[in-house]
Tab-separated table of C-alpha atoms in Angstrom:
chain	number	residue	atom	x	y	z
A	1	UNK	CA	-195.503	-42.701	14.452
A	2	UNK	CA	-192.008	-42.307	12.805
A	3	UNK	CA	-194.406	-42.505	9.348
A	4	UNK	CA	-196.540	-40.169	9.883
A	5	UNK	CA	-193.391	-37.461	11.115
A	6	UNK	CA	-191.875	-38.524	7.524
A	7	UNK	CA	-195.021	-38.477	5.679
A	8	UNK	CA	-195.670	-35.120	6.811
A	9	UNK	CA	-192.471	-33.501	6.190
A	10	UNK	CA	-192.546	-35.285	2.901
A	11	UNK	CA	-195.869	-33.549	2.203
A	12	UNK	CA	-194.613	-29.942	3.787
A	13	UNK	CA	-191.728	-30.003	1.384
A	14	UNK	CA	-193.583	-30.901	-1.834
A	15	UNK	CA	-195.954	-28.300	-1.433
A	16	UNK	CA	-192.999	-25.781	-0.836
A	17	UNK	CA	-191.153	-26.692	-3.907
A	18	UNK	CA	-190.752	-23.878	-6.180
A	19	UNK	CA	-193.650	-24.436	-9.162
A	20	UNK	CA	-191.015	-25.237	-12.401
A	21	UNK	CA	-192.860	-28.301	-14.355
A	22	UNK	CA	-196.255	-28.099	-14.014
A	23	UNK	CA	-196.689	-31.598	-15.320
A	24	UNK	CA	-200.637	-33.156	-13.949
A	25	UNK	CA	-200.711	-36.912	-14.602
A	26	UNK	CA	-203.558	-39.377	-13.908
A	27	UNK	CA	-202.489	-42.538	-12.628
A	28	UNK	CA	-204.857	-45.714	-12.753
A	29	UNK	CA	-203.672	-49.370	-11.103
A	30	UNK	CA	-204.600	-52.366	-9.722
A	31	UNK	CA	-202.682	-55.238	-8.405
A	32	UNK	CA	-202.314	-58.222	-5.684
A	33	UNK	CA	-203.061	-56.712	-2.081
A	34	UNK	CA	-202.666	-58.500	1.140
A	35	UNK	CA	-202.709	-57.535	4.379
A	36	UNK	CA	-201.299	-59.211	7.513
A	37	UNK	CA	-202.706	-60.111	10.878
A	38	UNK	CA	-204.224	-57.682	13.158
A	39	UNK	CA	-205.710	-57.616	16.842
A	40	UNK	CA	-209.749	-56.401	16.722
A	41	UNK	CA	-211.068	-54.969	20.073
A	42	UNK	CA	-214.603	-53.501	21.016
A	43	UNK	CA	-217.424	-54.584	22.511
A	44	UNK	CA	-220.403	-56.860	20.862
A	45	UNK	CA	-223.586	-55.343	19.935
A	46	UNK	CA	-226.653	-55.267	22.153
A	47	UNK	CA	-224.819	-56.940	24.962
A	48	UNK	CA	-222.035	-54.629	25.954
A	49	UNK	CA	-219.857	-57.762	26.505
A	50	UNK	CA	-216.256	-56.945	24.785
A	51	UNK	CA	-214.211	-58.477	22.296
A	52	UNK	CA	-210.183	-58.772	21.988
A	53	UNK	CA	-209.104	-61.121	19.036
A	54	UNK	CA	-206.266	-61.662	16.415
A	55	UNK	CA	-207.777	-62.281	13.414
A	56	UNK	CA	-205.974	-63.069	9.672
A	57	UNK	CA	-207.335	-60.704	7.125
A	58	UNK	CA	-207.250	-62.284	3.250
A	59	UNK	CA	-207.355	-59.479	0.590
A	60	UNK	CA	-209.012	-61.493	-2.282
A	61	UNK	CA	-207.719	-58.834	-4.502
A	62	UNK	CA	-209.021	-59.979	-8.125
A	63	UNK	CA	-212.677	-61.022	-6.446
A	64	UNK	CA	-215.596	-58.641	-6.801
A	65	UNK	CA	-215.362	-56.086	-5.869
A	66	UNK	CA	-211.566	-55.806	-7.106
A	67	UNK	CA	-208.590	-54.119	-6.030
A	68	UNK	CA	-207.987	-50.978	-7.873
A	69	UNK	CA	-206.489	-46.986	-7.300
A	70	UNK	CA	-206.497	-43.989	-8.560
A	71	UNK	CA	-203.373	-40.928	-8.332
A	72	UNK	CA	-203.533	-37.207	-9.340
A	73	UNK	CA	-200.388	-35.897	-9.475
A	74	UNK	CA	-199.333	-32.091	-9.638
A	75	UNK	CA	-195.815	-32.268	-10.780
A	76	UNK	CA	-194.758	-28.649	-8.894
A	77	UNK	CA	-190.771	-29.268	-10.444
A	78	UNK	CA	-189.042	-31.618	-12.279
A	79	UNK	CA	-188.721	-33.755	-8.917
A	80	UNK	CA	-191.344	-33.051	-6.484
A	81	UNK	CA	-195.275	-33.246	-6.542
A	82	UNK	CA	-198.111	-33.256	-4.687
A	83	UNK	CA	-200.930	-36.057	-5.334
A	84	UNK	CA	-204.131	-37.119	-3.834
A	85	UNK	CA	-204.644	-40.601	-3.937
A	86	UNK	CA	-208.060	-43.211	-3.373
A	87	UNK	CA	-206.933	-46.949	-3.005
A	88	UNK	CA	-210.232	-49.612	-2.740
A	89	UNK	CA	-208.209	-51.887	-0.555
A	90	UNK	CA	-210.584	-54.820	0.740
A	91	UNK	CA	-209.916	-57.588	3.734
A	92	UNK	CA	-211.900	-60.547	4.525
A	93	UNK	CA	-211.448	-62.439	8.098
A	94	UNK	CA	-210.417	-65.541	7.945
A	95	UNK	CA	-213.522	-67.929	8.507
A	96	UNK	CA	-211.891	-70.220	11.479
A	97	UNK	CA	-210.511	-66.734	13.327
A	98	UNK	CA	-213.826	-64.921	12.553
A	99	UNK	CA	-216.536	-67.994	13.807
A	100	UNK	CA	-214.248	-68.011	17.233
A	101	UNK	CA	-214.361	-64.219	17.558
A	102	UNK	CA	-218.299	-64.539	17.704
A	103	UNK	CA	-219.115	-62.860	14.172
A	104	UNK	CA	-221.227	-64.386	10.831
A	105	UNK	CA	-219.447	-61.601	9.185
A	106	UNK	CA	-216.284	-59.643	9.639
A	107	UNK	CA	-215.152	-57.972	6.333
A	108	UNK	CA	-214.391	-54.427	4.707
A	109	UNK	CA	-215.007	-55.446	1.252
A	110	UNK	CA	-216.335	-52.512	-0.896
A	111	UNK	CA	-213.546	-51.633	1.043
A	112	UNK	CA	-210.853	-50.543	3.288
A	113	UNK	CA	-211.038	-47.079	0.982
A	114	UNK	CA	-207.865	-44.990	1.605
A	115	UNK	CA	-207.852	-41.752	1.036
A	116	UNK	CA	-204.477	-39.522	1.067
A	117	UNK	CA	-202.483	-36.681	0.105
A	118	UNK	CA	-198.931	-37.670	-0.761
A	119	UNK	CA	-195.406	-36.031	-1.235
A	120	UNK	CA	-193.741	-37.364	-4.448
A	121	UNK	CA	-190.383	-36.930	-5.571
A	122	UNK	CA	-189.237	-39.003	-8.931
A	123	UNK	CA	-185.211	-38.808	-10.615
A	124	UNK	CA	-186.038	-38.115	-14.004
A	125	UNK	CA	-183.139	-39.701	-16.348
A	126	UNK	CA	-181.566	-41.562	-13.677
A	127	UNK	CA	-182.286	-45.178	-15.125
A	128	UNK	CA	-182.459	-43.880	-18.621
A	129	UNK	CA	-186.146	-43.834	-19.835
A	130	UNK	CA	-187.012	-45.682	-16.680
A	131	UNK	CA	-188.080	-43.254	-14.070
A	132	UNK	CA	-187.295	-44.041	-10.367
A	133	UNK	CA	-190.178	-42.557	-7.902
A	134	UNK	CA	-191.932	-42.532	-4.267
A	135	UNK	CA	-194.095	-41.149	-2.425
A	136	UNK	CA	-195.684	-40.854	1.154
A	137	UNK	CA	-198.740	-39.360	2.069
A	138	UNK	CA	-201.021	-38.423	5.053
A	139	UNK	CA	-205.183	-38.784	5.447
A	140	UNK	CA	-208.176	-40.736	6.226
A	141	UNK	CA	-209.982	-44.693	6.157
A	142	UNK	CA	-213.308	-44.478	4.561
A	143	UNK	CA	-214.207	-48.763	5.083
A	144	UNK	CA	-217.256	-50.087	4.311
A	145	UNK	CA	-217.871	-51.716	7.259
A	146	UNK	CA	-219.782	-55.246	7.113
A	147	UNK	CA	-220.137	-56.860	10.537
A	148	UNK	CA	-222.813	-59.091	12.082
A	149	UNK	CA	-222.356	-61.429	15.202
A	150	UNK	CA	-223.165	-64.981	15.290
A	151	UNK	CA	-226.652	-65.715	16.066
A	152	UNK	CA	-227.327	-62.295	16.974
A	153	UNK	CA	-229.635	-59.498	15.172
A	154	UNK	CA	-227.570	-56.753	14.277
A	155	UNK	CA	-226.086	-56.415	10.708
A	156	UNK	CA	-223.750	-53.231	10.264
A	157	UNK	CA	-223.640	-52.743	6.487
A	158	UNK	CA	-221.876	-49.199	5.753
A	159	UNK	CA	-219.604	-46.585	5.070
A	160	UNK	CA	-218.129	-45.004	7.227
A	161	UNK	CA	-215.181	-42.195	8.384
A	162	UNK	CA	-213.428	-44.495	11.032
A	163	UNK	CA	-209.808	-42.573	11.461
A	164	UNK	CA	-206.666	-41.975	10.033
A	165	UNK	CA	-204.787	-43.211	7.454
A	166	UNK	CA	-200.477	-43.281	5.845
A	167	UNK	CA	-199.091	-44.517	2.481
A	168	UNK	CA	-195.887	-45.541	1.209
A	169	UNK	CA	-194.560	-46.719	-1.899
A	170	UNK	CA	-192.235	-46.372	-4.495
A	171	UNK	CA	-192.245	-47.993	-8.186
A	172	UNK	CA	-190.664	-46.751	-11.671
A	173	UNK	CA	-192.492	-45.803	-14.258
A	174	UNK	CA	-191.638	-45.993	-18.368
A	175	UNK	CA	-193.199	-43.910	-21.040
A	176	UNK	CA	-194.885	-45.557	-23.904
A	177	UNK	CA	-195.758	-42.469	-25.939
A	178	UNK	CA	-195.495	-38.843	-25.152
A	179	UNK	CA	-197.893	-38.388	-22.675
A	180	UNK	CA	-198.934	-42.557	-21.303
A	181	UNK	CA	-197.037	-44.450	-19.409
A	182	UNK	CA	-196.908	-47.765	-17.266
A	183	UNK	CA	-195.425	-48.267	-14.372
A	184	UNK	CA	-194.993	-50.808	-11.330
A	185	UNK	CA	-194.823	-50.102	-7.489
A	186	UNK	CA	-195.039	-51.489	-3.975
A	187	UNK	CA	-197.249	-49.698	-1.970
A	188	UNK	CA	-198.068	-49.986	1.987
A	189	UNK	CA	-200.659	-48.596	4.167
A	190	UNK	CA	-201.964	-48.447	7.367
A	191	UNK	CA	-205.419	-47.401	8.519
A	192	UNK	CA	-206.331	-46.898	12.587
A	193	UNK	CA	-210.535	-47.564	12.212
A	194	UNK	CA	-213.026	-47.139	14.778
A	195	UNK	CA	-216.273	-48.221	13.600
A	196	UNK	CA	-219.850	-48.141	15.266
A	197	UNK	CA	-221.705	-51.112	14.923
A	198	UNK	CA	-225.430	-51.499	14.783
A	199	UNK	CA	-227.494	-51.785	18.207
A	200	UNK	CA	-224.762	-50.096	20.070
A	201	UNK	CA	-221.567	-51.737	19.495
A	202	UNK	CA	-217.913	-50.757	18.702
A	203	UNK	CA	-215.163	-52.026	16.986
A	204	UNK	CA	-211.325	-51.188	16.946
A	205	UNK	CA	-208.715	-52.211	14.514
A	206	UNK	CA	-205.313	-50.945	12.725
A	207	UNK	CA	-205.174	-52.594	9.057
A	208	UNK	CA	-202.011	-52.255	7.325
A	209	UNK	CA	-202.081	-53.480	3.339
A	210	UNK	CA	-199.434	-54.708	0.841
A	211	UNK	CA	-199.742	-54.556	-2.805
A	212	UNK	CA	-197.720	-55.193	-6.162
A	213	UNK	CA	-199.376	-52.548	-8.686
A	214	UNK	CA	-199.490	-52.606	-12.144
A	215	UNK	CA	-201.077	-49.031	-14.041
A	216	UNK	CA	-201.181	-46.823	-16.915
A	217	UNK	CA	-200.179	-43.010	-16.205
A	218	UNK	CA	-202.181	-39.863	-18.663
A	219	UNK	CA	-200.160	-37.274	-19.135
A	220	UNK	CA	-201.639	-33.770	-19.547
């Protein structure tokens, strides 16, 4: 809760700052993503009994399909922007946690899709040519959700809008030429998802991610 009362002042304030800069750049990354346990709750399909499980999620991050993002950033001053941001995040259960949970497959693997508006602020100069930055941002988990239970005949295979979503990170980024640059970040996020599963069922889980991103920033 705390995040999301940052993330939206963050967000409030960088779309108030007075437009000096101007600056759009075009961010592109990937990177190693992992993402730690989390409890999954809901109820099974076509029997209406329920489920309540910790399972360990594995990212797989350089697996098809692979862990990648994209950024647009509207640099509104010298120091604050506003971006809009799509992460494919992806987690796999575990296979021992997922067989005793009752499912063949448990997985958001073309993915865990965030999607976000941030608040950035970056302190142009500070590290010399290196430039500090972070960023927090509000806005919604688009999974594609892949679920079927163990010897059962429901399969579940698709996107869907299953809740709310907050980012965090912060990284530095150096400039190459005039307008590319690379840069490398932490990033965090958590989703709250909701999904409906085929023949009637449900299924509940928050999924927060960790990466180490590596990317190349267009300047225009």
């Amino acid at each position: 809760m705390k995040a999301l009362i940052l993330s939206t002042a963050l967000v409030a304030a960088a779309i108030a700052a007075p437009a000096a800069a101007q600056d759009y750049d075009l961010s592109v990354y990937t990177g190693w993503q992992t993402s730690p346990h989390s409890r999954i709750e809901g109820d099974y399909p076509g029997t209406g009994a329920s489920f309540d499980e910790l399972i360990g999620w594995e990212g797989k991050s350089f697996e098809m399909p692979p862990y990648y993002g994209l950024r647009g950033t509207w640099w509104r001053s010298d120091t604050f922007g506003v971006a809009l941001e799509f992460t494919h995040a992806k987690v796999y259960a575990n296979e021992d946690d997922r067989n005793d949970a009752g499912f063949d497959t448990l997985e958001f693997t073309d993915g865990i899709n965030i999607l976000t508006l941030n608040a950035m602020q970056r302190w142009p100069g500070l590290w010399g040519s290196a430039t500090p930055y972070a960023g927090a941002g509000l806005g919604v988990s688009i999974p594609h959700v892949e679920v079927a239970t163990t010897g059962g005949t429901d399969d579940t295979f698709e996107y869907q809008l299953t809740g709310p979503a907050a980012r965090l990170l912060a990284g530095v980024s150096y400039p190459i030429t005039d307008r590319v640059s690379v840069f490398g970040e932490y990033q965090f996020t958590y989703s709250w998802n909701e999904a409906d599963l085929d023949e009637g069922g449900t299924l509940k889980t928050d999924i927060k991610t960790n990466a180490l991103n590596v990317g190349l920033t267009l300047k225009f």
